[in-house]
Amino acid sequence: MTRTGLQSHPLIDLAVAYHEAVSRGAVGDELARYFTEDVVHRELPNALFPEGAVRDLSALLEAARRGRQGLREQTFEVVNAVAAGDAVALEVVWSGTPAVPLGDLPAGHVLRAHIGTFLEFRGDRIAGQRNYDCYDPLRAAAA
């Protein structure tokens, strides 16, 4: 996890810690501790989820479990962060290496996305998250 030159703010620190937990494959209680019981996560339509997704806490934890099984590794580079009131906006570069083939892409192909993540906090927990994931082209390198 890279965090160079970000604004210092307690909610930004929490947002970065959450991304660090996801990066290392946190699931179950280790991940749930970042969220309110009534959290709503909205993933806007993108190359991997053309219809987008809306997840509650249970669905978030299940998605993390599936992601842990399907990804060999993933990293987040927080490029920029801004906090205002109870909200944090992050600009993130994500890289993930699937453990299994993904469509025409072989296992081990590195995926990359530029992500805008907007987090709404209630106290020290995330009550809402919106992701705008912009994936680099999903195609295998020419032989």
mmCIF file with all atom_site columns, C-alpha atoms in Angstrom, residues 11-120:
data_model
loop_
_atom_site.group_PDB
_atom_site.id
_atom_site.type_symbol
_atom_site.label_atom_id
_atom_site.label_alt_id
_atom_site.label_comp_id
_atom_site.label_asym_id
_atom_site.label_entity_id
_atom_site.label_seq_id
_atom_site.pdbx_PDB_ins_code
_atom_site.Cartn_x
_atom_site.Cartn_y
_atom_site.Cartn_z
_atom_site.occupancy
_atom_site.B_iso_or_equiv
_atom_site.pdbx_formal_charge
_atom_site.auth_seq_id
_atom_site.auth_comp_id
_atom_site.auth_asym_id
_atom_site.auth_atom_id
_atom_site.pdbx_PDB_model_num
ATOM 1   C CA . LEU A 1 11  ? -10.894 9.502   8.513   1.00 0.00 ? 11  LEU A CA 1
ATOM 2   C CA . ILE A 1 12  ? -8.274  9.307   5.764   1.00 0.00 ? 12  ILE A CA 1
ATOM 3   C CA . ASP A 1 13  ? -6.188  7.155   8.108   1.00 0.00 ? 13  ASP A CA 1
ATOM 4   C CA . LEU A 1 14  ? -9.213  4.844   8.563   1.00 0.00 ? 14  LEU A CA 1
ATOM 5   C CA . ALA A 1 15  ? -9.877  4.743   4.811   1.00 0.00 ? 15  ALA A CA 1
ATOM 6   C CA . VAL A 1 16  ? -6.248  3.802   4.124   1.00 0.00 ? 16  VAL A CA 1
ATOM 7   C CA . ALA A 1 17  ? -6.287  1.168   6.898   1.00 0.00 ? 17  ALA A CA 1
ATOM 8   C CA . TYR A 1 18  ? -9.438  -0.328  5.330   1.00 0.00 ? 18  TYR A CA 1
ATOM 9   C CA . HIS A 1 19  ? -7.744  -0.525  1.917   1.00 0.00 ? 19  HIS A CA 1
ATOM 10  C CA . GLU A 1 20  ? -4.675  -2.084  3.537   1.00 0.00 ? 20  GLU A CA 1
ATOM 11  C CA . ALA A 1 21  ? -6.916  -4.745  5.121   1.00 0.00 ? 21  ALA A CA 1
ATOM 12  C CA . VAL A 1 22  ? -8.568  -5.500  1.765   1.00 0.00 ? 22  VAL A CA 1
ATOM 13  C CA . SER A 1 23  ? -5.124  -5.658  0.124   1.00 0.00 ? 23  SER A CA 1
ATOM 14  C CA . ARG A 1 24  ? -3.922  -8.330  2.526   1.00 0.00 ? 24  ARG A CA 1
ATOM 15  C CA . GLY A 1 25  ? -7.108  -10.370 2.031   1.00 0.00 ? 25  GLY A CA 1
ATOM 16  C CA . ALA A 1 26  ? -9.064  -9.531  5.179   1.00 0.00 ? 26  ALA A CA 1
ATOM 17  C CA . VAL A 1 27  ? -12.388 -11.366 5.477   1.00 0.00 ? 27  VAL A CA 1
ATOM 18  C CA . GLY A 1 28  ? -14.996 -11.998 8.174   1.00 0.00 ? 28  GLY A CA 1
ATOM 19  C CA . ASP A 1 29  ? -14.700 -10.045 11.412  1.00 0.00 ? 29  ASP A CA 1
ATOM 20  C CA . GLU A 1 30  ? -11.348 -8.552  10.413  1.00 0.00 ? 30  GLU A CA 1
ATOM 21  C CA . LEU A 1 31  ? -13.069 -6.782  7.511   1.00 0.00 ? 31  LEU A CA 1
ATOM 22  C CA . ALA A 1 32  ? -16.504 -6.278  9.128   1.00 0.00 ? 32  ALA A CA 1
ATOM 23  C CA . ARG A 1 33  ? -14.961 -4.073  11.834  1.00 0.00 ? 33  ARG A CA 1
ATOM 24  C CA . TYR A 1 34  ? -14.609 -1.278  9.250   1.00 0.00 ? 34  TYR A CA 1
ATOM 25  C CA . PHE A 1 35  ? -18.362 -1.111  8.524   1.00 0.00 ? 35  PHE A CA 1
ATOM 26  C CA . THR A 1 36  ? -21.610 -0.177  10.208  1.00 0.00 ? 36  THR A CA 1
ATOM 27  C CA . GLU A 1 37  ? -24.214 -2.962  10.338  1.00 0.00 ? 37  GLU A CA 1
ATOM 28  C CA . ASP A 1 38  ? -26.338 -1.100  7.761   1.00 0.00 ? 38  ASP A CA 1
ATOM 29  C CA . VAL A 1 39  ? -23.536 -0.233  5.315   1.00 0.00 ? 39  VAL A CA 1
ATOM 30  C CA . VAL A 1 40  ? -24.440 0.117   1.645   1.00 0.00 ? 40  VAL A CA 1
ATOM 31  C CA . HIS A 1 41  ? -21.728 -0.404  -0.978  1.00 0.00 ? 41  HIS A CA 1
ATOM 32  C CA . ARG A 1 42  ? -22.469 0.690   -4.532  1.00 0.00 ? 42  ARG A CA 1
ATOM 33  C CA . GLU A 1 43  ? -20.148 -0.382  -7.316  1.00 0.00 ? 43  GLU A CA 1
ATOM 34  C CA . LEU A 1 44  ? -21.019 1.533   -10.442 1.00 0.00 ? 44  LEU A CA 1
ATOM 35  C CA . PRO A 1 45  ? -21.057 -0.357  -13.774 1.00 0.00 ? 45  PRO A CA 1
ATOM 36  C CA . ASN A 1 46  ? -17.604 -1.289  -15.028 1.00 0.00 ? 46  ASN A CA 1
ATOM 37  C CA . ALA A 1 47  ? -15.759 -3.846  -17.168 1.00 0.00 ? 47  ALA A CA 1
ATOM 38  C CA . LEU A 1 48  ? -16.026 -6.628  -14.568 1.00 0.00 ? 48  LEU A CA 1
ATOM 39  C CA . PHE A 1 49  ? -19.523 -5.791  -13.313 1.00 0.00 ? 49  PHE A CA 1
ATOM 40  C CA . PRO A 1 50  ? -21.390 -4.338  -16.331 1.00 0.00 ? 50  PRO A CA 1
ATOM 41  C CA . GLU A 1 51  ? -24.602 -4.018  -14.306 1.00 0.00 ? 51  GLU A CA 1
ATOM 42  C CA . GLY A 1 52  ? -22.832 -2.644  -11.264 1.00 0.00 ? 52  GLY A CA 1
ATOM 43  C CA . ALA A 1 53  ? -23.619 -3.990  -7.802  1.00 0.00 ? 53  ALA A CA 1
ATOM 44  C CA . VAL A 1 54  ? -25.246 -2.924  -4.555  1.00 0.00 ? 54  VAL A CA 1
ATOM 45  C CA . ARG A 1 55  ? -24.087 -4.810  -1.471  1.00 0.00 ? 55  ARG A CA 1
ATOM 46  C CA . ASP A 1 56  ? -25.069 -4.867  2.177   1.00 0.00 ? 56  ASP A CA 1
ATOM 47  C CA . LEU A 1 57  ? -22.640 -6.019  4.886   1.00 0.00 ? 57  LEU A CA 1
ATOM 48  C CA . SER A 1 58  ? -23.307 -9.695  4.272   1.00 0.00 ? 58  SER A CA 1
ATOM 49  C CA . ALA A 1 59  ? -22.785 -9.353  0.509   1.00 0.00 ? 59  ALA A CA 1
ATOM 50  C CA . LEU A 1 60  ? -19.625 -7.271  1.065   1.00 0.00 ? 60  LEU A CA 1
ATOM 51  C CA . LEU A 1 61  ? -18.139 -9.972  3.271   1.00 0.00 ? 61  LEU A CA 1
ATOM 52  C CA . GLU A 1 62  ? -19.094 -12.683 0.764   1.00 0.00 ? 62  GLU A CA 1
ATOM 53  C CA . ALA A 1 63  ? -17.526 -10.699 -2.096  1.00 0.00 ? 63  ALA A CA 1
ATOM 54  C CA . ALA A 1 64  ? -14.328 -10.356 -0.049  1.00 0.00 ? 64  ALA A CA 1
ATOM 55  C CA . ARG A 1 65  ? -14.282 -14.106 0.599   1.00 0.00 ? 65  ARG A CA 1
ATOM 56  C CA . ARG A 1 66  ? -14.726 -14.858 -3.125  1.00 0.00 ? 66  ARG A CA 1
ATOM 57  C CA . GLY A 1 67  ? -12.103 -12.252 -4.009  1.00 0.00 ? 67  GLY A CA 1
ATOM 58  C CA . ARG A 1 68  ? -9.620  -13.823 -1.637  1.00 0.00 ? 68  ARG A CA 1
ATOM 59  C CA . GLN A 1 69  ? -10.112 -17.163 -3.392  1.00 0.00 ? 69  GLN A CA 1
ATOM 60  C CA . GLY A 1 70  ? -9.976  -15.684 -6.900  1.00 0.00 ? 70  GLY A CA 1
ATOM 61  C CA . LEU A 1 71  ? -7.042  -13.308 -6.522  1.00 0.00 ? 71  LEU A CA 1
ATOM 62  C CA . ARG A 1 72  ? -3.459  -14.351 -5.997  1.00 0.00 ? 72  ARG A CA 1
ATOM 63  C CA . GLU A 1 73  ? -2.722  -10.831 -4.768  1.00 0.00 ? 73  GLU A CA 1
ATOM 64  C CA . GLN A 1 74  ? -3.981  -7.264  -4.966  1.00 0.00 ? 74  GLN A CA 1
ATOM 65  C CA . THR A 1 75  ? -2.545  -3.868  -4.129  1.00 0.00 ? 75  THR A CA 1
ATOM 66  C CA . PHE A 1 76  ? -3.935  -0.381  -3.726  1.00 0.00 ? 76  PHE A CA 1
ATOM 67  C CA . GLU A 1 77  ? -1.982  2.801   -4.294  1.00 0.00 ? 77  GLU A CA 1
ATOM 68  C CA . VAL A 1 78  ? -3.816  5.750   -2.770  1.00 0.00 ? 78  VAL A CA 1
ATOM 69  C CA . VAL A 1 79  ? -2.860  8.606   -5.072  1.00 0.00 ? 79  VAL A CA 1
ATOM 70  C CA . ASN A 1 80  ? -4.988  11.325  -3.501  1.00 0.00 ? 80  ASN A CA 1
ATOM 71  C CA . ALA A 1 81  ? -7.370  11.701  -0.588  1.00 0.00 ? 81  ALA A CA 1
ATOM 72  C CA . VAL A 1 82  ? -9.656  14.470  0.583   1.00 0.00 ? 82  VAL A CA 1
ATOM 73  C CA . ALA A 1 83  ? -11.733 14.558  3.752   1.00 0.00 ? 83  ALA A CA 1
ATOM 74  C CA . ALA A 1 84  ? -14.716 16.836  4.375   1.00 0.00 ? 84  ALA A CA 1
ATOM 75  C CA . GLY A 1 85  ? -17.056 16.393  7.303   1.00 0.00 ? 85  GLY A CA 1
ATOM 76  C CA . ASP A 1 86  ? -17.841 12.676  7.579   1.00 0.00 ? 86  ASP A CA 1
ATOM 77  C CA . ALA A 1 87  ? -16.745 11.841  4.026   1.00 0.00 ? 87  ALA A CA 1
ATOM 78  C CA . VAL A 1 88  ? -13.516 10.798  2.345   1.00 0.00 ? 88  VAL A CA 1
ATOM 79  C CA . ALA A 1 89  ? -12.823 10.754  -1.387  1.00 0.00 ? 89  ALA A CA 1
ATOM 80  C CA . LEU A 1 90  ? -9.944  8.593   -2.576  1.00 0.00 ? 90  LEU A CA 1
ATOM 81  C CA . GLU A 1 91  ? -8.206  8.294   -5.912  1.00 0.00 ? 91  GLU A CA 1
ATOM 82  C CA . VAL A 1 92  ? -6.761  4.793   -6.024  1.00 0.00 ? 92  VAL A CA 1
ATOM 83  C CA . VAL A 1 93  ? -4.798  2.683   -8.474  1.00 0.00 ? 93  VAL A CA 1
ATOM 84  C CA . TRP A 1 94  ? -5.606  -0.999  -7.979  1.00 0.00 ? 94  TRP A CA 1
ATOM 85  C CA . SER A 1 95  ? -3.681  -3.982  -9.321  1.00 0.00 ? 95  SER A CA 1
ATOM 86  C CA . GLY A 1 96  ? -4.889  -7.538  -8.975  1.00 0.00 ? 96  GLY A CA 1
ATOM 87  C CA . THR A 1 97  ? -3.515  -10.866 -10.111 1.00 0.00 ? 97  THR A CA 1
ATOM 88  C CA . PRO A 1 98  ? -6.189  -13.517 -10.644 1.00 0.00 ? 98  PRO A CA 1
ATOM 89  C CA . ALA A 1 99  ? -5.428  -17.000 -9.323  1.00 0.00 ? 99  ALA A CA 1
ATOM 90  C CA . VAL A 1 100 ? -7.689  -18.489 -11.990 1.00 0.00 ? 100 VAL A CA 1
ATOM 91  C CA . PRO A 1 101 ? -8.429  -17.574 -15.625 1.00 0.00 ? 101 PRO A CA 1
ATOM 92  C CA . LEU A 1 102 ? -10.817 -14.640 -16.053 1.00 0.00 ? 102 LEU A CA 1
ATOM 93  C CA . GLY A 1 103 ? -12.608 -14.934 -19.380 1.00 0.00 ? 103 GLY A CA 1
ATOM 94  C CA . ASP A 1 104 ? -9.881  -14.916 -22.056 1.00 0.00 ? 104 ASP A CA 1
ATOM 95  C CA . LEU A 1 105 ? -7.268  -13.746 -19.549 1.00 0.00 ? 105 LEU A CA 1
ATOM 96  C CA . PRO A 1 106 ? -4.950  -16.390 -18.098 1.00 0.00 ? 106 PRO A CA 1
ATOM 97  C CA . ALA A 1 107 ? -4.357  -16.826 -14.379 1.00 0.00 ? 107 ALA A CA 1
ATOM 98  C CA . GLY A 1 108 ? -1.513  -14.507 -13.393 1.00 0.00 ? 108 GLY A CA 1
ATOM 99  C CA . HIS A 1 109 ? -2.486  -11.728 -15.822 1.00 0.00 ? 109 HIS A CA 1
ATOM 100 C CA . VAL A 1 110 ? -2.217  -8.453  -13.900 1.00 0.00 ? 110 VAL A CA 1
ATOM 101 C CA . LEU A 1 111 ? -5.409  -6.374  -13.951 1.00 0.00 ? 111 LEU A CA 1
ATOM 102 C CA . ARG A 1 112 ? -5.271  -2.645  -13.260 1.00 0.00 ? 112 ARG A CA 1
ATOM 103 C CA . ALA A 1 113 ? -7.986  -0.134  -12.456 1.00 0.00 ? 113 ALA A CA 1
ATOM 104 C CA . HIS A 1 114 ? -8.124  3.560   -11.633 1.00 0.00 ? 114 HIS A CA 1
ATOM 105 C CA . ILE A 1 115 ? -10.744 3.975   -8.941  1.00 0.00 ? 115 ILE A CA 1
ATOM 106 C CA . GLY A 1 116 ? -12.671 6.823   -7.398  1.00 0.00 ? 116 GLY A CA 1
ATOM 107 C CA . THR A 1 117 ? -13.921 5.702   -3.977  1.00 0.00 ? 117 THR A CA 1
ATOM 108 C CA . PHE A 1 118 ? -16.257 7.817   -1.888  1.00 0.00 ? 118 PHE A CA 1
ATOM 109 C CA . LEU A 1 119 ? -16.669 6.758   1.739   1.00 0.00 ? 119 LEU A CA 1
ATOM 110 C CA . GLU A 1 120 ? -19.267 8.054   4.178   1.00 0.00 ? 120 GLU A CA 1
#
